[in-house]
GROMACS .gro file of C-alpha atoms in nm:
model
  457
    1MET     CA    1  -3.136  -0.400 -10.117
    2LEU     CA    2  -2.850  -0.491  -9.910
    3THR     CA    3  -2.979  -0.332  -9.617
    4LEU     CA    4  -3.258  -0.571  -9.616
    5PHE     CA    5  -3.031  -0.863  -9.529
    6ARG     CA    6  -2.816  -0.684  -9.269
    7ARG     CA    7  -2.914  -0.853  -8.932
    8LYS     CA    8  -3.018  -0.616  -8.688
    9PRO     CA    9  -2.875  -0.671  -8.337
   10THR     CA   10  -3.126  -0.846  -8.100
   11ALA     CA   11  -3.303  -0.638  -7.825
   12ILE     CA   12  -3.178  -0.911  -7.579
   13GLU     CA   13  -2.799  -0.818  -7.589
   14PRO     CA   14  -2.805  -0.446  -7.487
   15THR     CA   15  -3.077  -0.541  -7.235
   16GLU     CA   16  -2.850  -0.791  -7.059
   17VAL     CA   17  -2.556  -0.559  -7.055
   18GLU     CA   18  -2.749  -0.267  -6.921
   19VAL     CA   19  -2.906  -0.508  -6.649
   20ASN     CA   20  -2.609  -0.697  -6.562
   21ALA     CA   21  -2.334  -0.443  -6.559
   22PRO     CA   22  -2.436  -0.231  -6.262
   23HIS     CA   23  -2.483  -0.548  -6.080
   24ALA     CA   24  -2.159  -0.680  -6.158
   25GLY     CA   25  -2.012  -0.327  -6.064
   26ARG     CA   26  -2.168  -0.343  -5.732
   27MET     CA   27  -2.033  -0.670  -5.687
   28ALA     CA   28  -1.679  -0.577  -5.786
   29VAL     CA   29  -1.703  -0.271  -5.559
   30MET     CA   30  -1.830  -0.504  -5.257
   31GLU     CA   31  -1.570  -0.744  -5.306
   32LEU     CA   32  -1.309  -0.470  -5.346
   33ALA     CA   33  -1.430  -0.299  -5.021
   34GLU     CA   34  -1.450  -0.636  -4.823
   35LYS     CA   35  -1.081  -0.706  -4.937
   36LEU     CA   36  -0.972  -0.339  -4.861
   37GLU     CA   37  -1.156  -0.410  -4.512
   38ARG     CA   38  -0.964  -0.744  -4.467
   39ASP     CA   39  -0.621  -0.586  -4.542
   40THR     CA   40  -0.698  -0.247  -4.360
   41SER     CA   41  -0.801  -0.466  -4.035
   42GLY     CA   42  -0.473  -0.669  -4.069
   43LEU     CA   43  -0.291  -0.333  -4.111
   44GLY     CA   44  -0.420  -0.193  -3.783
   45CYS     CA   45  -0.338  -0.527  -3.608
   46GLU     CA   46  -0.003  -0.491  -3.731
   47ALA     CA   47   0.015  -0.109  -3.650
   48ALA     CA   48  -0.136  -0.185  -3.307
   49GLN     CA   49   0.126  -0.434  -3.232
   50LEU     CA   50   0.410  -0.232  -3.359
   51ARG     CA   51   0.277   0.043  -3.127
   52GLY     CA   52   0.266  -0.176  -2.829
   53SER     CA   53   0.633  -0.285  -2.891
   54LEU     CA   54   0.720   0.051  -2.934
   55GLU     CA   55   0.537   0.163  -2.611
   56ASP     CA   56   0.745  -0.141  -2.436
   57ALA     CA   57   1.067  -0.029  -2.598
   58THR     CA   58   0.996   0.325  -2.482
   59ALA     CA   59   0.918   0.205  -2.123
   60VAL     CA   60   1.240   0.015  -2.102
   61THR     CA   61   1.467   0.298  -2.244
   62ASN     CA   62   1.280   0.540  -1.983
   63HIS     CA   63   1.378   0.305  -1.733
   64GLN     CA   64   1.725   0.271  -1.829
   65SER     CA   65   1.756   0.643  -1.847
   66GLU     CA   66   1.614   0.679  -1.494
   67THR     CA   67   1.850   0.403  -1.389
   68LEU     CA   68   2.150   0.577  -1.548
   69ALA     CA   69   2.073   0.937  -1.387
   70SER     CA   70   2.033   0.764  -1.045
   71LEU     CA   71   2.364   0.577  -1.124
   72ILE     CA   72   2.545   0.916  -1.224
   73ALA     CA   73   2.402   1.082  -0.924
   74LYS     CA   74   2.534   0.784  -0.697
   75LEU     CA   75   2.867   0.801  -0.877
   76GLN     CA   76   2.871   1.173  -0.798
   77ASP     CA   77   2.815   1.104  -0.445
   78ILE     CA   78   3.100   0.852  -0.416
   79VAL     CA   79   3.342   1.115  -0.567
   80GLN     CA   80   3.224   1.351  -0.295
   81SER     CA   81   3.296   1.083  -0.050
   82GLN     CA   82   3.640   1.012  -0.188
   83ASP     CA   83   3.707   1.372  -0.182
   84GLN     CA   84   3.605   1.388   0.161
   85ILE     CA   85   3.853   1.075   0.240
   86HIS     CA   86   4.146   1.262   0.055
   87ALA     CA   87   4.101   1.574   0.245
   88GLU     CA   88   4.054   1.363   0.603
   89THR     CA   89   4.388   1.171   0.507
   90VAL     CA   90   4.567   1.493   0.444
   91ALA     CA   91   4.444   1.632   0.758
   92GLY     CA   92   4.521   1.297   0.936
   93MET     CA   93   4.897   1.319   0.820
   94SER     CA   94   4.906   1.656   0.942
   95SER     CA   95   4.782   1.546   1.304
   96MET     CA   96   5.039   1.270   1.269
   97GLN     CA   97   5.336   1.520   1.190
   98LEU     CA   98   5.202   1.743   1.495
   99ALA     CA   99   5.166   1.441   1.739
  100ARG     CA  100   5.512   1.330   1.623
  101ASP     CA  101   5.640   1.682   1.705
  102CYS     CA  102   5.445   1.687   2.039
  103VAL     CA  103   5.620   1.360   2.133
  104THR     CA  104   5.948   1.462   2.050
  105HIS     CA  105   5.888   1.772   2.266
  106VAL     CA  106   5.760   1.548   2.542
  107GLY     CA  107   6.058   1.349   2.508
  108ARG     CA  108   6.294   1.648   2.554
  109GLU     CA  109   6.095   1.742   2.845
  110VAL     CA  110   6.105   1.371   2.987
  111SER     CA  111   6.508   1.392   2.958
  112GLY     CA  112   6.492   1.711   3.157
  113VAL     CA  113   6.300   1.535   3.414
  114VAL     CA  114   6.545   1.263   3.435
  115GLU     CA  115   6.828   1.501   3.477
  116THR     CA  116   6.640   1.686   3.753
  117LEU     CA  117   6.586   1.338   3.929
  118HIS     CA  118   6.942   1.273   3.921
  119GLN     CA  119   7.024   1.613   4.077
  120VAL     CA  120   6.755   1.507   4.336
  121SER     CA  121   6.923   1.173   4.385
  122ASP     CA  122   7.255   1.361   4.426
  123ALA     CA  123   7.102   1.594   4.665
  124ALA     CA  124   6.967   1.300   4.860
  125GLN     CA  125   7.289   1.100   4.871
  126GLN     CA  126   7.450   1.415   4.990
  127ILE     CA  127   7.194   1.447   5.279
  128ALA     CA  128   7.258   1.087   5.366
  129GLN     CA  129   7.627   1.142   5.406
  130VAL     CA  130   7.564   1.461   5.623
  131ALA     CA  131   7.334   1.261   5.817
  132LEU     CA  132   7.582   0.997   5.877
  133GLN     CA  133   7.847   1.229   5.974
  134THR     CA  134   7.603   1.413   6.200
  135ARG     CA  135   7.515   1.075   6.362
  136LEU     CA  136   7.916   1.014   6.405
  137VAL     CA  137   7.940   1.358   6.563
  138ALA     CA  138   7.646   1.296   6.799
  139PHE     CA  139   7.798   0.947   6.882
  140ASN     CA  140   8.109   1.110   6.997
  141ALA     CA  141   7.938   1.383   7.169
  142SER     CA  142   7.741   1.135   7.365
  143VAL     CA  143   8.053   0.949   7.467
  144GLU     CA  144   8.241   1.279   7.585
  145ALA     CA  145   7.898   1.364   7.781
  146LYS     CA  146   7.925   1.030   7.960
  147ARG     CA  147   8.291   1.089   8.063
  148ALA     CA  148   8.169   1.414   8.220
  149GLY     CA  149   7.952   1.257   8.450
  150GLU     CA  150   7.661   1.460   8.591
  151ALA     CA  151   7.763   1.793   8.454
  152GLY     CA  152   7.731   1.644   8.096
  153ALA     CA  153   7.392   1.482   8.168
  154GLY     CA  154   7.198   1.720   7.953
  155PHE     CA  155   7.428   1.726   7.689
  156SER     CA  156   7.412   1.355   7.656
  157VAL     CA  157   7.046   1.381   7.616
  158VAL     CA  158   7.087   1.616   7.327
  159ALA     CA  159   7.356   1.416   7.180
  160ASP     CA  160   7.115   1.116   7.155
  161ALA     CA  161   6.832   1.307   7.025
  162VAL     CA  162   7.067   1.441   6.733
  163LYS     CA  163   7.172   1.080   6.694
  164ASP     CA  164   6.817   0.965   6.655
  165LEU     CA  165   6.736   1.212   6.424
  166SER     CA  166   7.037   1.179   6.211
  167THR     CA  167   6.954   0.805   6.174
  168GLN     CA  168   6.589   0.918   6.058
  169VAL     CA  169   6.737   1.158   5.802
  170GLU     CA  170   6.964   0.879   5.681
  171SER     CA  171   6.688   0.634   5.641
  172ILE     CA  172   6.455   0.886   5.450
  173SER     CA  173   6.741   0.993   5.232
  174LYS     CA  174   6.783   0.637   5.141
  175ALA     CA  175   6.417   0.583   5.077
  176ILE     CA  176   6.417   0.894   4.860
  177MET     CA  177   6.724   0.769   4.656
  178GLY     CA  178   6.540   0.423   4.622
  179THR     CA  179   6.204   0.604   4.494
  180ILE     CA  180   6.395   0.815   4.264
  181GLY     CA  181   6.583   0.502   4.140
  182ARG     CA  182   6.267   0.328   4.032
  183LEU     CA  183   6.114   0.635   3.892
  184ASP     CA  184   6.421   0.698   3.696
  185GLN     CA  185   6.399   0.359   3.545
  186ARG     CA  186   6.029   0.414   3.449
  187ILE     CA  187   6.104   0.739   3.310
  188GLN     CA  188   6.411   0.600   3.123
  189SER     CA  189   6.154   0.339   2.979
  190LEU     CA  190   5.905   0.642   2.886
  191ALA     CA  191   6.182   0.830   2.725
  192SER     CA  192   6.307   0.520   2.512
  193ASP     CA  193   5.964   0.464   2.403
  194LEU     CA  194   5.955   0.799   2.293
  195SER     CA  195   6.266   0.835   2.124
  196ASP     CA  196   6.307   0.766   1.746
  197GLN     CA  197   6.362   0.383   1.682
  198ALA     CA  198   6.645   0.444   1.467
  199GLU     CA  199   6.850   0.607   1.737
  200SER     CA  200   6.750   0.339   1.979
  201VAL     CA  201   6.894   0.067   1.750
  202SER     CA  202   7.195   0.299   1.686
  203LYS     CA  203   7.258   0.274   2.044
  204GLY     CA  204   7.236  -0.079   2.062
  205LYS     CA  205   6.872  -0.112   2.257
  206ASP     CA  206   6.612  -0.351   2.218
  207SER     CA  207   6.451  -0.316   1.893
  208ARG     CA  208   6.070  -0.380   2.027
  209PRO     CA  209   5.810  -0.144   1.873
  210ARG     CA  210   5.822   0.204   2.012
  211PHE     CA  211   5.587   0.488   1.995
  212HIS     CA  212   5.737   0.645   1.679
  213GLU     CA  213   5.726   0.297   1.530
  214ALA     CA  214   5.367   0.271   1.606
  215LEU     CA  215   5.309   0.635   1.467
  216HIS     CA  216   5.501   0.543   1.150
  217GLY     CA  217   5.285   0.261   1.096
  218VAL     CA  218   4.960   0.470   1.139
  219GLU     CA  219   5.122   0.714   0.878
  220GLU     CA  220   5.168   0.446   0.625
  221GLY     CA  221   4.817   0.321   0.682
  222VAL     CA  222   4.668   0.657   0.622
  223GLN     CA  223   4.879   0.702   0.307
  224ARG     CA  224   4.762   0.367   0.176
  225ILE     CA  225   4.393   0.497   0.240
  226SER     CA  226   4.479   0.818   0.047
  227SER     CA  227   4.624   0.630  -0.230
  228ALA     CA  228   4.353   0.390  -0.271
  229ALA     CA  229   4.103   0.689  -0.253
  230ASP     CA  230   4.256   0.850  -0.510
  231ALA     CA  231   4.281   0.528  -0.745
  232SER     CA  232   3.934   0.486  -0.677
  233ARG     CA  233   3.847   0.826  -0.775
  234GLU     CA  234   4.008   0.796  -1.103
  235LEU     CA  235   3.822   0.474  -1.183
  236THR     CA  236   3.489   0.621  -1.070
  237GLN     CA  237   3.548   0.949  -1.301
  238GLY     CA  238   3.621   0.686  -1.585
  239ILE     CA  239   3.288   0.507  -1.509
  240ASN     CA  240   3.103   0.839  -1.502
  241GLU     CA  241   3.229   0.932  -1.840
  242GLN     CA  242   3.129   0.602  -1.996
  243ILE     CA  243   2.791   0.614  -1.809
  244SER     CA  244   2.742   0.972  -1.975
  245LEU     CA  245   2.806   0.837  -2.323
  246MET     CA  246   2.566   0.543  -2.233
  247GLU     CA  247   2.302   0.829  -2.133
  248GLY     CA  248   2.369   1.008  -2.438
  249GLU     CA  249   2.309   0.698  -2.636
  250VAL     CA  250   1.997   0.626  -2.450
  251GLY     CA  251   1.861   0.969  -2.491
  252LYS     CA  252   1.914   0.926  -2.885
  253ALA     CA  253   1.746   0.595  -2.864
  254ARG     CA  254   1.442   0.746  -2.667
  255GLN     CA  255   1.430   1.027  -2.937
  256GLU     CA  256   1.435   0.796  -3.216
  257LEU     CA  257   1.169   0.566  -3.034
  258GLY     CA  258   0.943   0.878  -2.986
  259ALA     CA  259   0.975   0.963  -3.355
  260ALA     CA  260   0.897   0.591  -3.459
  261PHE     CA  261   0.599   0.576  -3.215
  262LYS     CA  262   0.437   0.875  -3.357
  263ARG     CA  263   0.461   0.725  -3.700
  264SER     CA  264   0.311   0.405  -3.581
  265ASP     CA  265   0.051   0.625  -3.434
  266ALA     CA  266  -0.002   0.795  -3.750
  267VAL     CA  267  -0.033   0.465  -3.945
  268LEU     CA  268  -0.278   0.314  -3.680
  269THR     CA  269  -0.496   0.617  -3.736
  270VAL     CA  270  -0.490   0.585  -4.102
  271SER     CA  271  -0.612   0.237  -4.076
  272GLU     CA  272  -0.873   0.281  -3.832
  273ARG     CA  273  -0.999   0.592  -4.069
  274LEU     CA  274  -1.001   0.359  -4.335
  275MET     CA  275  -1.199   0.087  -4.151
  276GLU     CA  276  -1.422   0.360  -4.016
  277MET     CA  277  -1.496   0.497  -4.382
  278ILE     CA  278  -1.538   0.143  -4.533
  279ALA     CA  279  -1.790   0.057  -4.242
  280ALA     CA  280  -1.979   0.386  -4.271
  281SER     CA  281  -1.997   0.348  -4.665
  282GLY     CA  282  -2.279   0.066  -4.608
  283VAL     CA  283  -2.054  -0.236  -4.717
  284TYR     CA  284  -2.116  -0.506  -4.441
  285THR     CA  285  -1.788  -0.594  -4.283
  286ALA     CA  286  -1.688  -0.813  -4.001
  287ASP     CA  287  -1.722  -0.493  -3.780
  288THR     CA  288  -2.091  -0.401  -3.872
  289PRO     CA  289  -2.275  -0.609  -3.629
  290TYR     CA  290  -2.050  -0.451  -3.316
  291ILE     CA  291  -2.108  -0.115  -3.474
  292GLU     CA  292  -2.475  -0.186  -3.476
  293LEU     CA  293  -2.456  -0.328  -3.126
  294VAL     CA  294  -2.266  -0.052  -2.982
  295GLN     CA  295  -2.508   0.208  -3.126
  296SER     CA  296  -2.833   0.055  -2.988
  297THR     CA  297  -2.673  -0.017  -2.648
  298ALA     CA  298  -2.558   0.366  -2.644
  299ALA     CA  299  -2.907   0.441  -2.708
  300ARG     CA  300  -3.035   0.213  -2.403
  301ILE     CA  301  -2.775   0.340  -2.157
  302ALA     CA  302  -2.890   0.713  -2.259
  303ALA     CA  303  -3.231   0.633  -2.217
  304ALA     CA  304  -3.197   0.485  -1.883
  305LEU     CA  305  -3.016   0.784  -1.766
  306GLU     CA  306  -3.292   1.031  -1.899
  307SER     CA  307  -3.545   0.822  -1.711
  308ALA     CA  308  -3.330   0.884  -1.412
  309LEU     CA  309  -3.327   1.248  -1.466
  310ALA     CA  310  -3.706   1.251  -1.513
  311SER     CA  311  -3.786   1.034  -1.213
  312ARG     CA  312  -3.563   1.267  -1.008
  313LYS     CA  313  -3.346   0.982  -0.909
  314ILE     CA  314  -3.027   1.209  -0.996
  315SER     CA  315  -2.993   1.563  -1.085
  316MET     CA  316  -2.829   1.680  -1.402
  317GLU     CA  317  -2.542   1.833  -1.168
  318HIS     CA  318  -2.462   1.508  -1.003
  319LEU     CA  319  -2.504   1.313  -1.318
  320PHE     CA  320  -2.240   1.536  -1.498
  321ASP     CA  321  -2.011   1.552  -1.187
  322GLU     CA  322  -1.637   1.572  -1.260
  323ASN     CA  323  -1.538   1.647  -0.891
  324TYR     CA  324  -1.360   1.276  -0.888
  325GLN     CA  325  -1.269   1.187  -0.516
  326PRO     CA  326  -0.978   0.961  -0.465
  327ILE     CA  327  -1.038   0.641  -0.277
  328SER     CA  328  -0.769   0.609  -0.027
  329GLY     CA  329  -0.558   0.308  -0.002
  330THR     CA  330  -0.614   0.199  -0.387
  331GLN     CA  331  -0.330   0.113  -0.635
  332PRO     CA  332  -0.423   0.177  -0.908
  333GLN     CA  333  -0.607   0.471  -0.813
  334GLN     CA  334  -0.953   0.452  -0.794
  335HIS     CA  335  -1.226   0.749  -0.765
  336ALA     CA  336  -1.575   0.818  -0.638
  337THR     CA  337  -1.841   1.055  -0.793
  338ARG     CA  338  -2.180   1.137  -0.733
  339PHE     CA  339  -2.328   0.918  -0.978
  340ASN     CA  340  -2.150   0.590  -0.887
  341ALA     CA  341  -2.493   0.463  -0.696
  342LEU     CA  342  -2.716   0.537  -1.011
  343THR     CA  343  -2.456   0.361  -1.250
  344ASP     CA  344  -2.409   0.068  -1.031
  345ALA     CA  345  -2.801   0.031  -1.023
  346GLN     CA  346  -2.852   0.082  -1.410
  347PHE     CA  347  -2.559  -0.011  -1.595
  348PRO     CA  348  -2.489  -0.396  -1.510
  349ALA     CA  349  -2.844  -0.506  -1.667
  350ILE     CA  350  -2.720  -0.353  -1.997
  351GLN     CA  351  -2.363  -0.412  -2.009
  352GLU     CA  352  -2.362  -0.756  -1.921
  353GLU     CA  353  -2.619  -0.862  -2.182
  354VAL     CA  354  -2.379  -0.732  -2.453
  355LEU     CA  355  -2.121  -0.956  -2.349
  356LYS     CA  356  -2.289  -1.274  -2.494
  357ALA     CA  357  -2.456  -1.076  -2.769
  358LEU     CA  358  -2.156  -1.137  -3.043
  359PRO     CA  359  -1.850  -1.360  -3.050
  360GLY     CA  360  -1.543  -1.244  -2.908
  361VAL     CA  361  -1.661  -0.967  -2.682
  362VAL     CA  362  -1.434  -0.875  -2.390
  363PHE     CA  363  -1.599  -0.583  -2.249
  364CYS     CA  364  -1.891  -0.323  -2.277
  365ILE     CA  365  -1.867  -0.012  -2.061
  366ALA     CA  366  -1.996   0.312  -2.043
  367ALA     CA  367  -1.732   0.592  -1.980
  368ASP     CA  368  -1.819   0.969  -1.902
  369ARG     CA  369  -1.644   1.216  -2.117
  370ASN     CA  370  -1.309   1.196  -1.929
  371GLY     CA  371  -1.275   0.832  -1.967
  372TYR     CA  372  -1.409   0.764  -1.606
  373ILE     CA  373  -1.543   0.424  -1.572
  374SER     CA  374  -1.792   0.425  -1.288
  375THR     CA  375  -1.922   0.075  -1.324
  376HIS     CA  376  -1.754  -0.216  -1.512
  377ASN     CA  377  -1.853  -0.549  -1.603
  378LYS     CA  378  -1.889  -0.771  -1.328
  379VAL     CA  379  -1.569  -0.968  -1.383
  380TYR     CA  380  -1.347  -0.670  -1.367
  381CYS     CA  381  -1.554  -0.499  -1.042
  382HIS     CA  382  -1.379  -0.701  -0.765
  383GLN     CA  383  -1.247  -0.529  -0.443
  384GLN     CA  384  -0.908  -0.452  -0.468
  385ARG     CA  385  -0.633  -0.662  -0.271
  386PRO     CA  386  -0.400  -0.409  -0.082
  387GLY     CA  387  -0.056  -0.419  -0.210
  388ASP     CA  388  -0.115  -0.652  -0.508
  389VAL     CA  389  -0.107  -0.401  -0.774
  390VAL     CA  390  -0.087  -0.688  -1.072
  391TRP     CA  391  -0.417  -0.841  -0.954
  392ASN     CA  392  -0.580  -0.511  -0.901
  393THR     CA  393  -0.482  -0.386  -1.257
  394ALA     CA  394  -0.666  -0.699  -1.417
  395ASN     CA  395  -0.939  -0.752  -1.207
  396SER     CA  396  -1.059  -0.419  -1.042
  397ARG     CA  397  -1.102  -0.183  -1.341
  398TRP     CA  398  -1.391  -0.021  -1.195
  399ARG     CA  399  -1.413   0.353  -1.042
  400ARG     CA  400  -1.093   0.423  -1.256
  401ILE     CA  401  -1.009   0.700  -1.505
  402PHE     CA  402  -0.870   0.554  -1.833
  403ASN     CA  403  -0.773   0.847  -2.035
  404ASP     CA  404  -0.523   0.685  -2.262
  405ARG     CA  405  -0.510   0.759  -2.612
  406THR     CA  406  -0.790   0.493  -2.699
  407GLY     CA  407  -1.013   0.552  -2.371
  408LEU     CA  408  -1.025   0.918  -2.423
  409ALA     CA  409  -1.080   0.906  -2.780
  410SER     CA  410  -1.389   0.667  -2.731
  411ALA     CA  411  -1.522   0.871  -2.421
  412ARG     CA  412  -1.516   1.228  -2.612
  413ASN     CA  413  -1.626   1.084  -2.951
  414GLU     CA  414  -1.948   1.248  -3.087
  415ARG     CA  415  -1.948   1.091  -3.425
  416PRO     CA  416  -2.230   0.790  -3.501
  417PHE     CA  417  -1.923   0.539  -3.425
  418LEU     CA  418  -1.549   0.535  -3.366
  419LEU     CA  419  -1.355   0.237  -3.458
  420GLN     CA  420  -1.014   0.172  -3.300
  421THR     CA  421  -0.744  -0.081  -3.277
  422TYR     CA  422  -0.510  -0.126  -2.961
  423ARG     CA  423  -0.333  -0.358  -2.728
  424ARG     CA  424  -0.478  -0.388  -2.376
  425ASP     CA  425  -0.263  -0.442  -2.059
  426MET     CA  426  -0.420  -0.698  -1.873
  427GLY     CA  427  -0.164  -0.675  -1.579
  428GLY     CA  428   0.160  -0.874  -1.487
  429GLY     CA  429   0.298  -0.842  -1.858
  430LYS     CA  430   0.001  -0.965  -2.022
  431PHE     CA  431  -0.151  -0.796  -2.316
  432VAL     CA  432  -0.437  -0.842  -2.526
  433LEU     CA  433  -0.501  -0.721  -2.894
  434LEU     CA  434  -0.820  -0.576  -2.934
  435LYS     CA  435  -1.049  -0.369  -3.166
  436GLU     CA  436  -1.289  -0.130  -3.025
  437VAL     CA  437  -1.607   0.051  -3.143
  438ALA     CA  438  -1.756   0.321  -2.940
  439ALA     CA  439  -2.089   0.531  -3.004
  440PRO     CA  440  -2.191   0.861  -2.808
  441ILE     CA  441  -2.404   0.881  -2.513
  442THR     CA  442  -2.621   1.194  -2.531
  443VAL     CA  443  -2.839   1.277  -2.216
  444ALA     CA  444  -3.060   1.540  -2.245
  445GLY     CA  445  -2.900   1.714  -2.539
  446ARG     CA  446  -2.566   1.694  -2.359
  447HIS     CA  447  -2.270   1.454  -2.451
  448TRP     CA  448  -2.242   1.257  -2.138
  449GLY     CA  449  -1.970   1.033  -2.260
  450GLY     CA  450  -1.939   0.722  -2.477
  451LEU     CA  451  -2.014   0.333  -2.476
  452ARG     CA  452  -1.691   0.140  -2.541
  453LEU     CA  453  -1.733  -0.212  -2.703
  454ALA     CA  454  -1.404  -0.413  -2.715
  455TYR     CA  455  -1.390  -0.734  -2.896
  456ARG     CA  456  -1.107  -0.971  -3.018
  457PHE     CA  457  -0.972  -0.980  -3.367
   0.00000   0.00000   0.00000
């Protein structure tokens, strides 16, 4: 009987639980997925920023390493020059000593010349005395000839001639002695200049600078140069040692940065895969509109290329041309291919339309499988300015190969879509943090490349 009074559960309660539980579960999953997507997106943003900072730090350390290597090379050149200076100064000192020895020898020879001149002067003086005596004898002979009258007339002529000749000999002898006297003064002066200064001073001569003193001054100057070169070499060696230590520290920092870069790259890859998995799960995220847009646009690009093939506007060989020809005078380097004319005619109408389809779109470009951008958006298709690399980098981005991590991954992706996060170099030290979604472009069953759609966070 008691069972009759037991209250049976109503049918409504289990029905509400059965109906609402799956819905509540789905809502919870959706909320969790959305939260996870936001967190993953934030993680990707931070990872991209970190990766960019590590790229900057790596570039700085690379530049420092190159600068240090160049400085070490220059220091080695300086050391070689200092060694050469040392060798030249040693050779100079030897040359100075040789010059001193030569001068000493010349001084001795000059002294011999002085003695010879004295002997010549003595001989000339003796000749003058003989000439005087001859003149006196001739005078006496002339007097005696006059006394003899006509008998001594011939002898008188001879006596007069001898007297005149002796007069000339005496005059010439005196001229020789005068010349020898002046020459002796000059040679004495030369000998004095060539003699050692100490000897001159000890003899009470004037202490004006002489050759040996000047030579001694040159030797002291050469010695000072040698000493300065030795001191400079020691200092340079010390600097070289310090720079070598710095180079080791910079190399270690480069290795650490390389390891950190790989870790940040791994974190960025994980965050991108998570965002991609969440988007592929069917959960509507902030990236979903951009994924749908890039897929539909990639299909339009593929259809346009297939139409060009069908109408024989281009051949398959030309469409898949990989023979990129460098365009001379361009920096950054631009290249030309055989499908440039087709992409210039077909792509702008499709790509430019996408720029206004969703907010925050930065660019929409089709790249071949090697990352080559034949036709960029019009705002980035300006002709390069010669010598202005910064402006060219930011404003002339067409006809260029972007085979960096992001560009090559987007170009070679064959999955339905690829989601990436990165920092874009705008030139002049300016960077923009972007998300990029890419979809493959398949033409006649062959993977031609990928459509890249970049937008701001």
